[in-house]
PDB file of C-alpha atoms in Angstrom:
ATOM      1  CA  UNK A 175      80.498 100.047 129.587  1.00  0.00           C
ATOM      2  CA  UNK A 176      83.134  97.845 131.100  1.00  0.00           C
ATOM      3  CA  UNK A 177      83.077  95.590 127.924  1.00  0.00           C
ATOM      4  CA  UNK A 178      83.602  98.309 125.256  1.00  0.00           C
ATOM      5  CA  UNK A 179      86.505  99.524 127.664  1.00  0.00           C
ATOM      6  CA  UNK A 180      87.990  96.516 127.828  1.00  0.00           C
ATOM      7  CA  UNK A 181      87.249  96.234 124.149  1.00  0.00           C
ATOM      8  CA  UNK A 182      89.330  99.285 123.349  1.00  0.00           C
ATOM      9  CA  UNK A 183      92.434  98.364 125.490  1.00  0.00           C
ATOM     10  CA  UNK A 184      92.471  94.973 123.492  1.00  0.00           C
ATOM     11  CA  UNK A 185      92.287  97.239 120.104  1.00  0.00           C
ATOM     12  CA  UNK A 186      95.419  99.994 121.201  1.00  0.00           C
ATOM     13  CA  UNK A 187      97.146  96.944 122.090  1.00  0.00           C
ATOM     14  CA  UNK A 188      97.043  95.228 118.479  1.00  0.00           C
ATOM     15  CA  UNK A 189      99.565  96.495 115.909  1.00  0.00           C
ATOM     16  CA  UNK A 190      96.781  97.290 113.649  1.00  0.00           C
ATOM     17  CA  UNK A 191      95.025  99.685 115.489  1.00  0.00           C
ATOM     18  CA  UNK A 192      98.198 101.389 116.473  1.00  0.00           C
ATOM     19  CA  UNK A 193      98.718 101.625 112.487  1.00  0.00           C
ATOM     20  CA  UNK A 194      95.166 103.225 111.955  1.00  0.00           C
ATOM     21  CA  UNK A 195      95.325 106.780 111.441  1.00  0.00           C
ATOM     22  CA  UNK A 196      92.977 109.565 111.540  1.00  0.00           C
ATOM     23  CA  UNK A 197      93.122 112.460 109.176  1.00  0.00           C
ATOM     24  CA  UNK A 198      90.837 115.313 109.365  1.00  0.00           C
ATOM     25  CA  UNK A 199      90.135 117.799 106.529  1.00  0.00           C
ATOM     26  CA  UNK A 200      88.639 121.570 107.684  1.00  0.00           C
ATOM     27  CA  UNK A 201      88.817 125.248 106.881  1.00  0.00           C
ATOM     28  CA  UNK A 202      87.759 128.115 108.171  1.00  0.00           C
ATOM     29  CA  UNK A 203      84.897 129.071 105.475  1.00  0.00           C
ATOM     30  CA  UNK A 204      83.100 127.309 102.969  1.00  0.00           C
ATOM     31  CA  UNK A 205      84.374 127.507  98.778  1.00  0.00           C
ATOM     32  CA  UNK A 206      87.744 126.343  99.070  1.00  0.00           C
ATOM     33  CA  UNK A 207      87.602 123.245  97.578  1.00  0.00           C
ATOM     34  CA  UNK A 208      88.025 121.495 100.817  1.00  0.00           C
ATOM     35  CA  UNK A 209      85.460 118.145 100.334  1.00  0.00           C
ATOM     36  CA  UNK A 210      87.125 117.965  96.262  1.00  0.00           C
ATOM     37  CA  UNK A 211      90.279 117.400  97.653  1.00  0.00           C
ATOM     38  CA  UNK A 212      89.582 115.144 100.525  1.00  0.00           C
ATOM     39  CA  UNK A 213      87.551 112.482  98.041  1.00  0.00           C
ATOM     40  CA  UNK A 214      90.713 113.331  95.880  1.00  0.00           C
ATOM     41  CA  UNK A 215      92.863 112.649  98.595  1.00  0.00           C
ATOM     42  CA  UNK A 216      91.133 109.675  99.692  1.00  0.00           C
ATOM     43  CA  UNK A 217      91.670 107.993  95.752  1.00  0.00           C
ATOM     44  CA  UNK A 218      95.415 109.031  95.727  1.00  0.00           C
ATOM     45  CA  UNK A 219      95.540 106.897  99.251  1.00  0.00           C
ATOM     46  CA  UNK A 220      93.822 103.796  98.182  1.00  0.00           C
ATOM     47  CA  UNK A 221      95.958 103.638  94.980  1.00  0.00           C
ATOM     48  CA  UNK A 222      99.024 103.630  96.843  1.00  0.00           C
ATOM     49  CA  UNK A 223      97.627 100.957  98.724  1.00  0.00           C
ATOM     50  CA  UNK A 224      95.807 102.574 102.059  1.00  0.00           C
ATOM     51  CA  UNK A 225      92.744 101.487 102.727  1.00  0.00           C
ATOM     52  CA  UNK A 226      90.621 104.490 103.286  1.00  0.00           C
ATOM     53  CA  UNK A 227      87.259 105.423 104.895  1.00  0.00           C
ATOM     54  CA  UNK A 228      85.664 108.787 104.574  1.00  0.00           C
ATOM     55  CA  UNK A 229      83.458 109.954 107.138  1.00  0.00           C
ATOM     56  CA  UNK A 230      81.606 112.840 106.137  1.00  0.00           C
ATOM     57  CA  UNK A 231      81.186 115.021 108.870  1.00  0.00           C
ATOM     58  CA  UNK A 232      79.374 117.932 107.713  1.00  0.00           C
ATOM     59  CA  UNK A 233      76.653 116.556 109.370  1.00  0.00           C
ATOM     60  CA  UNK A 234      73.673 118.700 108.295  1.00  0.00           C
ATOM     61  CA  UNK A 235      75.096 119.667 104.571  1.00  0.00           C
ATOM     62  CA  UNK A 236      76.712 116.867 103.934  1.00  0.00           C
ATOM     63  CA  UNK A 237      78.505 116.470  99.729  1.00  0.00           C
ATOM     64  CA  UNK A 238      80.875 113.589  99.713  1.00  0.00           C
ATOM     65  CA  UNK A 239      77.875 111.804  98.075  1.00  0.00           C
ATOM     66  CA  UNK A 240      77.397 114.254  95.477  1.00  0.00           C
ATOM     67  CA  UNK A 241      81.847 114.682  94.479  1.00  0.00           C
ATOM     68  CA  UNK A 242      81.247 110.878  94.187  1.00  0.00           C
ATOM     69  CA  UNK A 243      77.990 110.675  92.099  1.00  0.00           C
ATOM     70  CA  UNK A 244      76.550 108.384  94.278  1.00  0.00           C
ATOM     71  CA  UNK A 245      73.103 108.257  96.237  1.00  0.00           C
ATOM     72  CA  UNK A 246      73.780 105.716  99.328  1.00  0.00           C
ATOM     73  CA  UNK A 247      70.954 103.723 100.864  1.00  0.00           C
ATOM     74  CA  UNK A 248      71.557 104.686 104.459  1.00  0.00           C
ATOM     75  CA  UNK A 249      73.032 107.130 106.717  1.00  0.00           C
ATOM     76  CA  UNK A 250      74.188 108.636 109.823  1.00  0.00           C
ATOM     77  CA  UNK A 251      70.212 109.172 110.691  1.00  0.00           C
ATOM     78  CA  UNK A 252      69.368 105.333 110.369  1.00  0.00           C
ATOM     79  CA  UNK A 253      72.763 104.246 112.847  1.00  0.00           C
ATOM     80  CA  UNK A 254      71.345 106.954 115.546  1.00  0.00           C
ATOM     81  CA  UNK A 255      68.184 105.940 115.528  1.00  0.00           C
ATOM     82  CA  UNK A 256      69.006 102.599 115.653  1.00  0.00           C
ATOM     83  CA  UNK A 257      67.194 101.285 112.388  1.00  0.00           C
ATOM     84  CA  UNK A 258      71.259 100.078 110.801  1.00  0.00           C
ATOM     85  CA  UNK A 259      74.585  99.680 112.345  1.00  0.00           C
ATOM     86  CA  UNK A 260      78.006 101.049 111.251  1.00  0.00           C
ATOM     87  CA  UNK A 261      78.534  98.685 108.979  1.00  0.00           C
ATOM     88  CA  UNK A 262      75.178  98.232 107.207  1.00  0.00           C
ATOM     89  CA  UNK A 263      75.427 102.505 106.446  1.00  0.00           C
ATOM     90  CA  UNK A 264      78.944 102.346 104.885  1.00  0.00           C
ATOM     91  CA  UNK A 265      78.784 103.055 101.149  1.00  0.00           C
ATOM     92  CA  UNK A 266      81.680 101.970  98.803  1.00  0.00           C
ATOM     93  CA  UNK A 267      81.018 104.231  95.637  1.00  0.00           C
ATOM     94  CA  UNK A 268      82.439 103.480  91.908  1.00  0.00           C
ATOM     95  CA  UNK A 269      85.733 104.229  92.471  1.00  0.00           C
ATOM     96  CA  UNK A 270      86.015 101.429  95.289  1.00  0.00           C
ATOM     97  CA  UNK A 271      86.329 104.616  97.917  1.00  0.00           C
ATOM     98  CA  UNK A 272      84.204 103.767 100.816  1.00  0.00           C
ATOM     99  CA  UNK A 273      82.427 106.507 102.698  1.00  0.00           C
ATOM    100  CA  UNK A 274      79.878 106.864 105.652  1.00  0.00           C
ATOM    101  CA  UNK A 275      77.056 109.145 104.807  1.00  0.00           C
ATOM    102  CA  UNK A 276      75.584 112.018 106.214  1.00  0.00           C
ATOM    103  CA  UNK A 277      72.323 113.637 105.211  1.00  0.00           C
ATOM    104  CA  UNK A 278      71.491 117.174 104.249  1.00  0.00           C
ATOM    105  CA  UNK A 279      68.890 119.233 105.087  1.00  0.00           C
ATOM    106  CA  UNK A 280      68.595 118.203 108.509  1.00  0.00           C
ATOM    107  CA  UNK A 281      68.950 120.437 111.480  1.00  0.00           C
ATOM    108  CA  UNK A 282      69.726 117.915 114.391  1.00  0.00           C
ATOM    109  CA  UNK A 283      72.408 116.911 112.721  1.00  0.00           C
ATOM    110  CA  UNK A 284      74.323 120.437 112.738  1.00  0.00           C
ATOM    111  CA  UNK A 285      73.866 120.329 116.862  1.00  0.00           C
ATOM    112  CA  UNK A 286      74.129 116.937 117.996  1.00  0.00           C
ATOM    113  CA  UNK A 287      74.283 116.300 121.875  1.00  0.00           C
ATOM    114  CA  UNK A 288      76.859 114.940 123.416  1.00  0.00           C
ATOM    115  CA  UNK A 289      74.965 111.492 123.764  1.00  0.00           C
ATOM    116  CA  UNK A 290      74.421 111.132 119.659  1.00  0.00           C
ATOM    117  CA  UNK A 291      78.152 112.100 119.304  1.00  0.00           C
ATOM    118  CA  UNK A 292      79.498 109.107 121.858  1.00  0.00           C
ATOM    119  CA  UNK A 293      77.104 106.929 119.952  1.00  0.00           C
ATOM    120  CA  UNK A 294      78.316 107.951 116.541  1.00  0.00           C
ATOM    121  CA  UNK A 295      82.162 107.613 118.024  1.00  0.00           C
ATOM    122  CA  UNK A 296      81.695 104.701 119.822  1.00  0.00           C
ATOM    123  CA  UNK A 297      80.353 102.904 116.505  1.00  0.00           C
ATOM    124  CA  UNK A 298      83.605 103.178 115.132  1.00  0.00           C
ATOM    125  CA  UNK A 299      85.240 100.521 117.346  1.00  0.00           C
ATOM    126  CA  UNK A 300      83.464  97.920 115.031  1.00  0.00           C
ATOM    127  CA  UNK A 301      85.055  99.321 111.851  1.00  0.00           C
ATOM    128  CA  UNK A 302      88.467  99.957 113.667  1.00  0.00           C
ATOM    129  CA  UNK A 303      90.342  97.181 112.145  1.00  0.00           C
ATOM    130  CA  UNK A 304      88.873  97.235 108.717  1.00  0.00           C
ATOM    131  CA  UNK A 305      90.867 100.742 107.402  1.00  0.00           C
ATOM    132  CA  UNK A 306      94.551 102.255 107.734  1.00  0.00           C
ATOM    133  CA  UNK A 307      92.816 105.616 107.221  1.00  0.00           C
ATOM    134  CA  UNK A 308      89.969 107.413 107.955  1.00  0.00           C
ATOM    135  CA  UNK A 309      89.653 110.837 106.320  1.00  0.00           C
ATOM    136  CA  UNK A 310      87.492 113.500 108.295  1.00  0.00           C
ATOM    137  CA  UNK A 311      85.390 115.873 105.620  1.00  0.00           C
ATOM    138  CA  UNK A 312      84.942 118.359 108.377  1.00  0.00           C
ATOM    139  CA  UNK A 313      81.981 121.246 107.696  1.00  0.00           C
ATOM    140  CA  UNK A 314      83.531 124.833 107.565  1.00  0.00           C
ATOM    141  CA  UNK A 315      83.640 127.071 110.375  1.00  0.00           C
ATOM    142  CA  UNK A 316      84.533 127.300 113.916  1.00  0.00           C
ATOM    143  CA  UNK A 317      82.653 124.620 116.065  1.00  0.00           C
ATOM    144  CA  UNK A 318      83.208 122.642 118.863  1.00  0.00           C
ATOM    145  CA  UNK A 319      82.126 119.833 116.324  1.00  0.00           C
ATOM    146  CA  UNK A 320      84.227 121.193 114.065  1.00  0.00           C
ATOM    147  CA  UNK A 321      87.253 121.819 116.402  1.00  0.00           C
ATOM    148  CA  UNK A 322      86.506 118.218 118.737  1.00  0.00           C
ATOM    149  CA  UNK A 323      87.331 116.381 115.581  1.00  0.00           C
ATOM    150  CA  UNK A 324      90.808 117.895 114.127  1.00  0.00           C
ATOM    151  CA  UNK A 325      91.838 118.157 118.041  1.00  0.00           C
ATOM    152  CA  UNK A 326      91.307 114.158 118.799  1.00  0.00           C
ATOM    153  CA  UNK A 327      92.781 113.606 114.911  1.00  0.00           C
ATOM    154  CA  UNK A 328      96.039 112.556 114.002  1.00  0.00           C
ATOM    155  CA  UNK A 329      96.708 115.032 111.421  1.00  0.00           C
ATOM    156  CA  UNK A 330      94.554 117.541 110.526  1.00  0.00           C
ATOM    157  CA  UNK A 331      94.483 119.669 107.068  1.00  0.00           C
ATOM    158  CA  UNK A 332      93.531 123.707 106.657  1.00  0.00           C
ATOM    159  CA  UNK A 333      92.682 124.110 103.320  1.00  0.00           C
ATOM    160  CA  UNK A 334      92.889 127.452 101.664  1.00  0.00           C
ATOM    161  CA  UNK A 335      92.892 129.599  99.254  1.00  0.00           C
ATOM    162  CA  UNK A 336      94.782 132.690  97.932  1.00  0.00           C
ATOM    163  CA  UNK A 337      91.349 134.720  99.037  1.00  0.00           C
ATOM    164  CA  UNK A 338      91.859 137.347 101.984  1.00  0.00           C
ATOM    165  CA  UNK A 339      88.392 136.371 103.427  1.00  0.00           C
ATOM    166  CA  UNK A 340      90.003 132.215 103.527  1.00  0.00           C
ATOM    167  CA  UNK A 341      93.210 133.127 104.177  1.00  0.00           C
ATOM    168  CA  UNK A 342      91.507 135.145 107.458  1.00  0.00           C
ATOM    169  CA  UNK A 343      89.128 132.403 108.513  1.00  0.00           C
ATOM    170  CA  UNK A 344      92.079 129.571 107.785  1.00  0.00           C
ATOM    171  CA  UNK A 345      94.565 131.820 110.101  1.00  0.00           C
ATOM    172  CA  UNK A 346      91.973 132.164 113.300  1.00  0.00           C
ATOM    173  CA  UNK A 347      90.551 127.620 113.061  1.00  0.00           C
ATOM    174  CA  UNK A 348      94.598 127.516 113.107  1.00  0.00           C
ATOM    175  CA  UNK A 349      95.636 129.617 115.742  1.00  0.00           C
ATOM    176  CA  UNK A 350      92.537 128.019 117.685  1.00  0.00           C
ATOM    177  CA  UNK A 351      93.648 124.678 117.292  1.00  0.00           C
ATOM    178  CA  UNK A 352      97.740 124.990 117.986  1.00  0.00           C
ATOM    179  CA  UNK A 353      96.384 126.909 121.190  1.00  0.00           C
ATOM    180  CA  UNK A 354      94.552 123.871 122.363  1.00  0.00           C
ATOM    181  CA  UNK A 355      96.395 121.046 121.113  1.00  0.00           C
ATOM    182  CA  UNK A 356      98.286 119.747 123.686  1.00  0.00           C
ATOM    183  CA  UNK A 357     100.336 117.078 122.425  1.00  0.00           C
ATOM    184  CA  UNK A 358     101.318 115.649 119.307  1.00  0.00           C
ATOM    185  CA  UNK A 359      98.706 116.650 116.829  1.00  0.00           C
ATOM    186  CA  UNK A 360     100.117 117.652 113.581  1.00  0.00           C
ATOM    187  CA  UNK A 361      98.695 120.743 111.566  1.00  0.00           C
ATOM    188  CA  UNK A 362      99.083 121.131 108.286  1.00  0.00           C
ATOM    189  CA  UNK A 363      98.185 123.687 105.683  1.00  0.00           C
ATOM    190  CA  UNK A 364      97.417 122.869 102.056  1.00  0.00           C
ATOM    191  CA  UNK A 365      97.142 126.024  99.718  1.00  0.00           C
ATOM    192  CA  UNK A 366      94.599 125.749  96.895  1.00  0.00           C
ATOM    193  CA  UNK A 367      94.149 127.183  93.760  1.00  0.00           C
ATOM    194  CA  UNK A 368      97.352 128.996  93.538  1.00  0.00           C
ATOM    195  CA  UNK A 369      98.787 129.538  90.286  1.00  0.00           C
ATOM    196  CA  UNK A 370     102.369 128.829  91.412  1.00  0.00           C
ATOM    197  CA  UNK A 371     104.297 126.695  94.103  1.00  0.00           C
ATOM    198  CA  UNK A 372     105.930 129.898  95.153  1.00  0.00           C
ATOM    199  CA  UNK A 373     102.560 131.723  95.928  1.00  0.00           C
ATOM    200  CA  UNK A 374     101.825 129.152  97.543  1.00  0.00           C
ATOM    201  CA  UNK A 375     105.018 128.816  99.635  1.00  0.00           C
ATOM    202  CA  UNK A 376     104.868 132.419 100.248  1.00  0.00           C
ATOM    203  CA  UNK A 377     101.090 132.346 101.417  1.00  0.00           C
ATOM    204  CA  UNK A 378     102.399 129.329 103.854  1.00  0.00           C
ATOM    205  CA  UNK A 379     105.481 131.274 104.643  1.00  0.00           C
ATOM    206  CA  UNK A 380     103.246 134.445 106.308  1.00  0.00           C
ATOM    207  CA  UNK A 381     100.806 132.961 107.778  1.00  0.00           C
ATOM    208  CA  UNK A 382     103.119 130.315 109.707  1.00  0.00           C
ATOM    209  CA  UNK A 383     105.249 133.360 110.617  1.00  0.00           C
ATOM    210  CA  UNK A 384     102.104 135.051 111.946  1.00  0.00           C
ATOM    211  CA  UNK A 385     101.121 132.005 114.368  1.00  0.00           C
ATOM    212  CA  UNK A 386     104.586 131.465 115.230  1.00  0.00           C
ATOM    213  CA  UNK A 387     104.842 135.186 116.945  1.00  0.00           C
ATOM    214  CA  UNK A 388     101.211 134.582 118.300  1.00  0.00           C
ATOM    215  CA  UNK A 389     101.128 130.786 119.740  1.00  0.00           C
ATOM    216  CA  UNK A 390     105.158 129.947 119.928  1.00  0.00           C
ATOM    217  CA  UNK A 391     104.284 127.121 117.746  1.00  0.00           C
ATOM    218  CA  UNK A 392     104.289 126.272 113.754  1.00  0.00           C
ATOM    219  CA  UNK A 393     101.951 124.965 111.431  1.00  0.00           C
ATOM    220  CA  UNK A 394     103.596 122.412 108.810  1.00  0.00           C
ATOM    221  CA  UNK A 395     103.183 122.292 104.785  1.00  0.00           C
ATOM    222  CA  UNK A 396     101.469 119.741 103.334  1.00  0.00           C
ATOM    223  CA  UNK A 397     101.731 121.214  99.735  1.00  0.00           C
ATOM    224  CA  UNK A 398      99.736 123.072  97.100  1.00  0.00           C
ATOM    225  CA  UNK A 399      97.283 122.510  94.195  1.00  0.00           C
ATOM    226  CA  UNK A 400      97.314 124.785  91.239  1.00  0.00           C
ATOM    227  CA  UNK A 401      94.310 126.119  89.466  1.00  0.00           C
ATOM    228  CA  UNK A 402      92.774 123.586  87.460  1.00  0.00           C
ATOM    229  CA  UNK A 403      89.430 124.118  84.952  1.00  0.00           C
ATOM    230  CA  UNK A 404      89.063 120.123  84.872  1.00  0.00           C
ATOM    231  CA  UNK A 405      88.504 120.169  88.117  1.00  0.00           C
ATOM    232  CA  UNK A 406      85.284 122.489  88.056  1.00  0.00           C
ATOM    233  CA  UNK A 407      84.020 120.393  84.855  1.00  0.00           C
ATOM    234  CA  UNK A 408      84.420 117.121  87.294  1.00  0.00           C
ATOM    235  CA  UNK A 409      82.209 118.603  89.992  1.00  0.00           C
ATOM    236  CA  UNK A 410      79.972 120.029  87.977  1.00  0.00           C
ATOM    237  CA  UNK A 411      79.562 116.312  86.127  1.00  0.00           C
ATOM    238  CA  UNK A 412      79.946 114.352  89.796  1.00  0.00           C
ATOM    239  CA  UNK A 413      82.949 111.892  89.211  1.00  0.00           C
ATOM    240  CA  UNK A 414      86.948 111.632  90.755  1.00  0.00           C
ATOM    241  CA  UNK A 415      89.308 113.660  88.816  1.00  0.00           C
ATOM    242  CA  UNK A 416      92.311 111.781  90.147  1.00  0.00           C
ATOM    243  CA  UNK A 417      90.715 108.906  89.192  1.00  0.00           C
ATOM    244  CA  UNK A 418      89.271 109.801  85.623  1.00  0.00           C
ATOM    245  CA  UNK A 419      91.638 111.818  84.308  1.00  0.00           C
ATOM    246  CA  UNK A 420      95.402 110.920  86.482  1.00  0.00           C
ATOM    247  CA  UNK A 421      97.512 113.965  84.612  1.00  0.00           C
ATOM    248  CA  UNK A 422      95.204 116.614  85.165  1.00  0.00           C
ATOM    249  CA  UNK A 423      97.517 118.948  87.032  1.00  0.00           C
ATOM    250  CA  UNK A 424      94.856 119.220  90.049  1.00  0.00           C
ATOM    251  CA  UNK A 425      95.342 115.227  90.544  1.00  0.00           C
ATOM    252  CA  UNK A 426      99.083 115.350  89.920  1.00  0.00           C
ATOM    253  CA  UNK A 427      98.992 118.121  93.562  1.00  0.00           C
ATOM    254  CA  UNK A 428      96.823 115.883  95.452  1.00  0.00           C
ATOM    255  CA  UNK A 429      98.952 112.694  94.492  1.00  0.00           C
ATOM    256  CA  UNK A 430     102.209 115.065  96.034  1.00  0.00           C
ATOM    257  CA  UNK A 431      99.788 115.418  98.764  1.00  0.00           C
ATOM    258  CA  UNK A 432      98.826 111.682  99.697  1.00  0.00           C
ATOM    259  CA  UNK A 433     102.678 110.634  98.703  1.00  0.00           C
ATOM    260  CA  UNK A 434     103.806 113.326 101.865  1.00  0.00           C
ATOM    261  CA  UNK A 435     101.291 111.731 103.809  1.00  0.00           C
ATOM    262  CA  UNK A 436     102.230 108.582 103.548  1.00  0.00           C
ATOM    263  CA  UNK A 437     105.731 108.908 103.417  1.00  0.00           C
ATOM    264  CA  UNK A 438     106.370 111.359 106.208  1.00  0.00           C
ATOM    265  CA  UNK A 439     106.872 110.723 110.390  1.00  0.00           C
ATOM    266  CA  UNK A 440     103.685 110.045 111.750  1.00  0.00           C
ATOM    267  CA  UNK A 441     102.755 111.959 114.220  1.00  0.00           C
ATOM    268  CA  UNK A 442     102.864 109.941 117.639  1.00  0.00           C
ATOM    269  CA  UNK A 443     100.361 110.564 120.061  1.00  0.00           C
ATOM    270  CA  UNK A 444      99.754 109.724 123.708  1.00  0.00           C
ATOM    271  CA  UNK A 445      95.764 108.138 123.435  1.00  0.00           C
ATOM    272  CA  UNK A 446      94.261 106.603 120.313  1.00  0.00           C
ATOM    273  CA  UNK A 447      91.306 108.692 118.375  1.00  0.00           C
ATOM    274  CA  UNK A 448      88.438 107.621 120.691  1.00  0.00           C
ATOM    275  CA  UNK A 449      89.675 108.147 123.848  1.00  0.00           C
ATOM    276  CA  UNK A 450      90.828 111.415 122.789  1.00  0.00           C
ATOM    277  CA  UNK A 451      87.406 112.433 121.105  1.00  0.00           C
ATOM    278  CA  UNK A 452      85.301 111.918 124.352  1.00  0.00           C
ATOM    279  CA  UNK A 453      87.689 113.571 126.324  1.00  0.00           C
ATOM    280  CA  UNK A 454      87.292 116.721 124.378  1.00  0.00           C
ATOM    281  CA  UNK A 455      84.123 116.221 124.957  1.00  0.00           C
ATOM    282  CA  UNK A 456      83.850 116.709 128.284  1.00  0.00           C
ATOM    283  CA  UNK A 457      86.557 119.811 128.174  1.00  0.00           C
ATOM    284  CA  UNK A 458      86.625 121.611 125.218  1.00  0.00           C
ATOM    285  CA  UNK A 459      84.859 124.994 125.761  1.00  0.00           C
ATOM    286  CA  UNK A 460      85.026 127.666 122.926  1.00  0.00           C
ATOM    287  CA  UNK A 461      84.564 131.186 124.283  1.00  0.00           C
TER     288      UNK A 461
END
């Protein structure tokens, strides 16, 4: 314990751990597009020259695999049990966008104790230097998985769409996390198959407005992404529509998306991603 401690004062120390940053991608209900975008995401990143990591979190369901048409070896099963580390589960798919499994279809997964989770997190120290970002693929809902990760992330993204039932479920996992977050954690809403940037400005607009008289504090805008059929026909056929087809209008939003990313203030927080992550741990109680 005293070695990985030490271990992780030595890493916030080096410039290139203070450069990683940690991005995580939720929503309050499932449909919204929400793992599309972030392997989207992840491919406008690494062209602009981030080096990216995925982790799919959806621990029990996971589908980064299947948006990337790719069956990896290993998974998150075979680093908690021991049988592979970190680095040996790690999948780089087609597209060069490296990912770290999870599996689907298994219930331990959905409910890990806190044990598996400080194993899982404390894995990461190994990998810590190797990526600028690392792109959390959240599952949907309202967890204290769910809500552990965007609270300990650097940024975190609420997907949504123009849907009353998303907009709903997007406006409580927001208000939820800008009551907790204590420091500076940005939150940022991306609207989704909208079929204008003024809808979508407008959706942003209310429901900022509506947190704002409710929590005395503001959720930013990360952008939009218009209705797109390609992007249907690219799930449907498993491959990277930013990375097959670059004017699609659906990869033209994301690339918007990445570029404000990458090009606005980073957020600037007191503890690095670990530190914050087991400290949740220990006090993050949902009622």
């Amino acid at each position: 314990m005293k070695d990985q401690a030490e271990k992780l004062r030595n890493m916030v120390k080096n410039k290139k751990s203070l450069d990683f940053q940690v991005i995580s991608v939720t929503s309050g209900k499932g449909g919204v597009g929400k793992t599309s975008f972030t392997v989207n995401l992840a491919y406008q990143l690494q062209k602009a020259g981030k080096s990216v990591l995925i982790l799919d979190a959806d621990l029990a369901l996971a589908n980064v695999d299947i948006i990337l048409g790719e069956r990896p070896k290993y998974n998150l099963l075979h680093l908690l049990s021991g049988e592979k580390n970190i680095n040996e589960i790690i999948w780089e798919s087609k597209y060069g966008i490296k990912f770290i499994p999870a599996s689907s279809g298994f219930e331990e997964l959905a409910n890990l104790p806190q044990e598996k989770q400080i194993q899982i997190i404390n894995s990461f120290q190994e990998i810590y230097y190797n990526f600028d970002i690392m792109l959390i693929d959240t599952s949907a809902g309202i967890s204290e998985n769910v809500i552990n990760f965007c609270l300990a992330s650097d940024r975190t993204i609420v997907i949504t769409t123009p849907d009353p039932t998303a907009l709903a479920d997007s406006y409580a996992i927001s208000r939820i996390l800008l009551n907790y977050k204590s420091d500076n954690m940005d939150l940022g809403l991306v609207v989704n198959l909208v079929e204008s940037e003024e809808e979508a400005e407008k959706m942003y607009r209310g429901m900022n407005n509506i947190l704002r008289e409710f929590t005395g504090k503001e959720i930013s805008y990360y952008g939009f992404i218009r209705k797109d059929k390609k992007l249907s026909e690219s799930v449907r056929d498993r491959y990277v529509l930013s990375a097959v087809n670059p004017k699609a209008t659906y990869s033209q939003d994301v690339e918007a998306i990445a570029r404000y990313i990458i090009d606005g203030k980073r957020p600037i927080r007191k503890e690095n991603f670990w530190n914050r992550f087991l400290n949740n741990l220990k006090n993050l109680k949902l009622d």
